[in-house]
Amino acid sequence: MIINNTDIAITAVNPSGFPSDGLPEVAFVGKSNVGKSSLINAMLGRKRLARTSRQPGKTRTVNFFHVEKKLYFVDLPGYGYARISKRESAKWGEMVEGYLKNRPQLKRIFLLLDIRHEPGTNDIMLYEWFKHYELPFTAIATKSDKISRSGLQKHLAIIRRKLDLPEPPIPFSSETRQNRDTLWSLIMDNCGIDVL
C-alpha cells in the first residue's frame, strides 16, 4: 500500500473544529507513549507527519490527517499521563468522549496497547466504555519488535485475557511495519473504500 497524498488537515480542541465534509474516519487511542503517532506515520509511509516525542502527553488536541482525500486518520490525545493535572485529565475525557460518542463519520476505533505490559486501569475502563456504547473497535498491540518472536503469543494472550477480548490483539511494529497491510484492509473495509 503506497500513500501519496496525505497531510494534517485539522487540529481541533472541540467539536466545532472537526471536519464537516462527511468523509469516513478511523481513530487511534491509547495511553501516552503507546506509539500512536509512530503507528500513524508507519501506516501513511511518512516519517514525521504525526509528531512523535519521548515525552508522554505530547498530543493535547484531536488531529485529523487527510488520507488520499478519501478518509481521515484521527490521532486522539493519550491518556493516563501522571504529570498532567486533574483538570487537564477531565478536559481530555470530555474532548475524547465527545468525539467518540457523537461522530457518525467514525467507522473504527483502534485501541493501542503496549505489547510489553499488561493493560492498565485506564485501558480496561476505555475497553469497557467501548463495549457499553457498542462502538466498533480493534485492539492493536504496539511495539511488537521489542519482544522476541517466541514470546509474542504469550504477550498477546496476556492482553487478551486481561481485557477479556473476543480475539487476540493485532501485533504491530512501527519499525518493521508488521501487519500494516492487515490494518489497511480492515480500515478500507470499515470505511467502504475499494481503492485508495
mmCIF file of C-alpha atoms in Angstrom:
data_model
loop_
_atom_site.group_PDB
_atom_site.id
_atom_site.type_symbol
_atom_site.label_atom_id
_atom_site.label_comp_id
_atom_site.label_asym_id
_atom_site.label_seq_id
_atom_site.Cartn_x
_atom_site.Cartn_y
_atom_site.Cartn_z
ATOM 1 C CA MET A 1 0.000 0.000 0.000
ATOM 2 C CA ILE A 2 1.575 3.270 -1.155
ATOM 3 C CA ILE A 3 0.085 6.508 0.145
ATOM 4 C CA ASN A 4 0.926 9.529 -1.995
ATOM 5 C CA ASN A 5 -1.359 12.259 -0.721
ATOM 6 C CA THR A 6 -1.667 12.926 3.000
ATOM 7 C CA ASP A 7 -1.383 15.909 5.300
ATOM 8 C CA ILE A 8 -2.537 17.186 8.653
ATOM 9 C CA ALA A 9 -5.852 18.797 7.797
ATOM 10 C CA ILE A 10 -7.214 19.997 11.117
ATOM 11 C CA THR A 11 -6.038 20.341 14.700
ATOM 12 C CA ALA A 12 -9.067 20.800 16.929
ATOM 13 C CA VAL A 13 -9.758 21.333 20.603
ATOM 14 C CA ASN A 14 -13.552 20.999 20.430
ATOM 15 C CA PRO A 15 -16.244 19.649 18.079
ATOM 16 C CA SER A 16 -16.728 22.980 16.326
ATOM 17 C CA GLY A 17 -13.298 22.493 14.774
ATOM 18 C CA PHE A 18 -13.868 18.951 13.489
ATOM 19 C CA PRO A 19 -14.114 18.372 9.697
ATOM 20 C CA SER A 20 -17.568 18.829 8.207
ATOM 21 C CA ASP A 21 -17.080 17.148 4.817
ATOM 22 C CA GLY A 22 -18.548 13.793 5.925
ATOM 23 C CA LEU A 23 -15.540 11.636 4.959
ATOM 24 C CA PRO A 24 -15.121 8.413 6.948
ATOM 25 C CA GLU A 25 -12.771 8.497 9.929
ATOM 26 C CA VAL A 26 -10.728 5.954 11.886
ATOM 27 C CA ALA A 27 -9.435 6.952 15.312
ATOM 28 C CA PHE A 28 -6.349 5.866 17.237
ATOM 29 C CA VAL A 29 -6.471 5.981 21.033
ATOM 30 C CA GLY A 30 -4.247 4.691 23.826
ATOM 31 C CA LYS A 31 -2.232 5.718 26.822
ATOM 32 C CA SER A 32 0.536 8.277 26.472
ATOM 33 C CA ASN A 33 3.663 6.961 24.752
ATOM 34 C CA VAL A 34 1.973 3.806 23.457
ATOM 35 C CA GLY A 35 3.057 4.655 19.905
ATOM 36 C CA LYS A 36 0.006 6.265 18.276
ATOM 37 C CA SER A 37 1.956 8.836 16.279
ATOM 38 C CA SER A 38 4.569 6.261 15.233
ATOM 39 C CA LEU A 39 1.841 3.890 14.054
ATOM 40 C CA ILE A 40 0.128 6.640 12.056
ATOM 41 C CA ASN A 41 3.433 7.605 10.416
ATOM 42 C CA ALA A 42 4.165 3.957 9.568
ATOM 43 C CA MET A 43 0.675 3.411 8.154
ATOM 44 C CA LEU A 44 0.948 6.526 5.979
ATOM 45 C CA GLY A 45 4.551 5.904 4.908
ATOM 46 C CA ARG A 46 5.744 9.176 6.413
ATOM 47 C CA LYS A 47 8.434 9.851 8.999
ATOM 48 C CA ARG A 48 7.259 12.964 10.786
ATOM 49 C CA LEU A 49 3.694 13.694 9.753
ATOM 50 C CA ALA A 50 2.337 12.840 13.198
ATOM 51 C CA ARG A 51 4.652 14.285 15.811
ATOM 52 C CA THR A 52 6.405 11.755 17.986
ATOM 53 C CA SER A 53 8.079 12.522 21.282
ATOM 54 C CA ARG A 54 9.881 10.748 24.082
ATOM 55 C CA GLN A 55 7.889 12.947 26.438
ATOM 56 C CA PRO A 56 4.487 11.386 27.215
ATOM 57 C CA GLY A 57 1.373 13.506 26.864
ATOM 58 C CA LYS A 58 2.627 15.496 23.868
ATOM 59 C CA THR A 59 -0.622 15.289 21.875
ATOM 60 C CA ARG A 60 -3.221 17.536 23.536
ATOM 61 C CA THR A 61 -5.511 18.118 20.558
ATOM 62 C CA VAL A 62 -7.593 15.993 18.185
ATOM 63 C CA ASN A 63 -5.527 15.806 14.997
ATOM 64 C CA PHE A 64 -7.143 14.892 11.670
ATOM 65 C CA PHE A 65 -4.887 13.565 8.901
ATOM 66 C CA HIS A 66 -6.410 13.694 5.401
ATOM 67 C CA VAL A 67 -5.563 10.471 3.507
ATOM 68 C CA GLU A 68 -5.823 10.466 -0.306
ATOM 69 C CA LYS A 69 -8.831 12.799 0.034
ATOM 70 C CA LYS A 70 -10.922 9.733 0.939
ATOM 71 C CA LEU A 71 -10.746 9.409 4.721
ATOM 72 C CA TYR A 72 -9.240 10.800 7.912
ATOM 73 C CA PHE A 73 -6.875 9.238 10.414
ATOM 74 C CA VAL A 74 -7.685 10.771 13.801
ATOM 75 C CA ASP A 75 -4.965 10.974 16.434
ATOM 76 C CA LEU A 76 -6.546 11.370 19.867
ATOM 77 C CA PRO A 77 -4.642 12.645 22.918
ATOM 78 C CA GLY A 78 -3.032 9.943 25.049
ATOM 79 C CA TYR A 79 -4.458 9.193 28.471
ATOM 80 C CA GLY A 80 -3.032 8.219 31.824
ATOM 81 C CA TYR A 81 -0.097 10.627 31.867
ATOM 82 C CA ALA A 82 0.562 11.265 35.565
ATOM 83 C CA ARG A 83 2.121 14.708 35.180
ATOM 84 C CA ILE A 84 -0.993 16.434 33.854
ATOM 85 C CA SER A 85 -3.424 17.995 36.290
ATOM 86 C CA LYS A 86 -6.814 16.532 37.189
ATOM 87 C CA ARG A 87 -8.395 19.457 35.381
ATOM 88 C CA GLU A 88 -6.390 18.662 32.241
ATOM 89 C CA SER A 89 -7.318 14.985 32.566
ATOM 90 C CA ALA A 90 -11.034 15.847 32.863
ATOM 91 C CA LYS A 91 -10.729 18.081 29.803
ATOM 92 C CA TRP A 92 -9.176 15.137 27.912
ATOM 93 C CA GLY A 93 -12.102 12.941 28.927
ATOM 94 C CA GLU A 94 -14.712 15.420 27.749
ATOM 95 C CA MET A 95 -12.996 16.054 24.421
ATOM 96 C CA VAL A 96 -12.316 12.414 23.576
ATOM 97 C CA GLU A 97 -15.618 11.080 24.866
ATOM 98 C CA GLY A 98 -17.476 13.765 22.932
ATOM 99 C CA TYR A 99 -15.666 12.786 19.757
ATOM 100 C CA LEU A 100 -16.066 9.022 20.137
ATOM 101 C CA LYS A 101 -19.750 9.052 21.122
ATOM 102 C CA ASN A 102 -21.096 11.667 18.757
ATOM 103 C CA ARG A 103 -19.252 11.207 15.484
ATOM 104 C CA PRO A 104 -21.264 9.409 12.771
ATOM 105 C CA GLN A 105 -18.248 9.569 10.434
ATOM 106 C CA LEU A 106 -16.248 7.396 12.853
ATOM 107 C CA LYS A 107 -16.074 3.925 11.324
ATOM 108 C CA ARG A 108 -13.489 2.205 13.547
ATOM 109 C CA ILE A 109 -11.526 2.873 16.715
ATOM 110 C CA PHE A 110 -8.102 1.340 17.213
ATOM 111 C CA LEU A 111 -7.226 0.814 20.870
ATOM 112 C CA LEU A 112 -3.441 0.741 21.116
ATOM 113 C CA LEU A 113 -1.773 -1.260 23.873
ATOM 114 C CA ASP A 114 1.960 -1.708 24.513
ATOM 115 C CA ILE A 115 2.616 -5.427 23.975
ATOM 116 C CA ARG A 116 5.302 -5.425 26.677
ATOM 117 C CA HIS A 117 2.904 -4.524 29.508
ATOM 118 C CA GLU A 118 -0.394 -5.750 30.903
ATOM 119 C CA PRO A 119 -3.312 -3.408 30.179
ATOM 120 C CA GLY A 120 -3.700 -0.830 32.947
ATOM 121 C CA THR A 121 -6.778 0.520 34.689
ATOM 122 C CA ASN A 122 -7.354 3.228 32.059
ATOM 123 C CA ASP A 123 -7.057 0.691 29.215
ATOM 124 C CA ILE A 124 -9.629 -1.557 30.877
ATOM 125 C CA MET A 125 -12.005 1.333 31.570
ATOM 126 C CA LEU A 126 -11.812 2.505 27.961
ATOM 127 C CA TYR A 127 -12.399 -1.017 26.651
ATOM 128 C CA GLU A 128 -15.460 -1.397 28.905
ATOM 129 C CA TRP A 129 -16.672 2.010 27.722
ATOM 130 C CA PHE A 130 -16.378 0.908 24.063
ATOM 131 C CA LYS A 131 -18.402 -2.211 24.841
ATOM 132 C CA HIS A 132 -21.057 -0.280 26.779
ATOM 133 C CA TYR A 133 -21.669 2.132 23.885
ATOM 134 C CA GLU A 134 -21.240 -0.632 21.283
ATOM 135 C CA LEU A 135 -18.513 1.267 19.465
ATOM 136 C CA PRO A 136 -16.646 -0.598 16.702
ATOM 137 C CA PHE A 137 -13.049 -1.110 17.774
ATOM 138 C CA THR A 138 -9.976 -3.279 17.266
ATOM 139 C CA ALA A 139 -7.175 -3.814 19.781
ATOM 140 C CA ILE A 140 -3.616 -3.375 18.496
ATOM 141 C CA ALA A 141 -0.519 -4.496 20.410
ATOM 142 C CA THR A 142 2.177 -1.952 19.522
ATOM 143 C CA LYS A 143 5.977 -2.258 19.720
ATOM 144 C CA SER A 144 5.907 -5.949 18.801
ATOM 145 C CA ASP A 145 9.522 -5.696 17.600
ATOM 146 C CA LYS A 146 10.581 -5.071 21.221
ATOM 147 C CA ILE A 147 9.909 -8.644 22.288
ATOM 148 C CA SER A 148 11.225 -11.970 20.992
ATOM 149 C CA ARG A 149 9.307 -13.861 18.353
ATOM 150 C CA SER A 150 8.944 -16.787 20.766
ATOM 151 C CA GLY A 151 7.344 -14.511 23.390
ATOM 152 C CA LEU A 152 4.843 -12.884 21.015
ATOM 153 C CA GLN A 153 1.915 -15.262 21.559
ATOM 154 C CA LYS A 154 2.396 -15.205 25.327
ATOM 155 C CA HIS A 155 2.194 -11.409 25.465
ATOM 156 C CA LEU A 156 -0.828 -11.317 23.139
ATOM 157 C CA ALA A 157 -2.566 -13.920 25.334
ATOM 158 C CA ILE A 158 -1.928 -11.838 28.472
ATOM 159 C CA ILE A 159 -3.539 -8.760 26.901
ATOM 160 C CA ARG A 160 -6.466 -10.791 25.589
ATOM 161 C CA ARG A 161 -7.089 -12.406 28.975
ATOM 162 C CA LYS A 162 -6.745 -9.167 30.957
ATOM 163 C CA LEU A 163 -9.287 -7.338 28.762
ATOM 164 C CA ASP A 164 -11.415 -10.419 28.043
ATOM 165 C CA LEU A 165 -11.125 -9.716 24.319
ATOM 166 C CA PRO A 166 -13.053 -11.953 21.908
ATOM 167 C CA GLU A 167 -9.841 -12.374 19.869
ATOM 168 C CA PRO A 168 -6.149 -11.531 20.362
ATOM 169 C CA PRO A 169 -4.958 -8.009 19.577
ATOM 170 C CA ILE A 170 -3.198 -7.461 16.252
ATOM 171 C CA PRO A 171 0.571 -7.162 16.818
ATOM 172 C CA PHE A 172 2.100 -4.118 15.130
ATOM 173 C CA SER A 173 5.584 -2.676 14.793
ATOM 174 C CA SER A 174 6.225 0.826 13.509
ATOM 175 C CA GLU A 175 9.827 -0.221 12.864
ATOM 176 C CA THR A 176 9.197 -3.331 10.748
ATOM 177 C CA ARG A 177 5.627 -2.377 9.694
ATOM 178 C CA GLN A 178 4.408 -5.787 10.779
ATOM 179 C CA ASN A 179 0.693 -6.163 9.933
ATOM 180 C CA ARG A 180 0.482 -2.799 8.160
ATOM 181 C CA ASP A 181 -1.372 -4.426 5.240
ATOM 182 C CA THR A 182 -3.731 -6.205 7.654
ATOM 183 C CA LEU A 183 -4.693 -2.893 9.261
ATOM 184 C CA TRP A 184 -5.127 -1.215 5.875
ATOM 185 C CA SER A 185 -7.520 -3.984 4.767
ATOM 186 C CA LEU A 186 -9.517 -3.537 7.950
ATOM 187 C CA ILE A 187 -9.622 0.251 7.552
ATOM 188 C CA MET A 188 -10.720 0.113 3.917
ATOM 189 C CA ASP A 189 -13.405 -2.496 4.641
ATOM 190 C CA ASN A 190 -14.811 -0.457 7.513
ATOM 191 C CA CYS A 191 -14.748 2.777 5.527
ATOM 192 C CA GLY A 192 -16.278 1.233 2.401
ATOM 193 C CA ILE A 193 -13.254 2.139 0.267
ATOM 194 C CA ASP A 194 -12.146 -0.174 -2.558
ATOM 195 C CA VAL A 195 -9.068 1.683 -3.792
ATOM 196 C CA LEU A 196 -7.004 4.482 -2.307
#
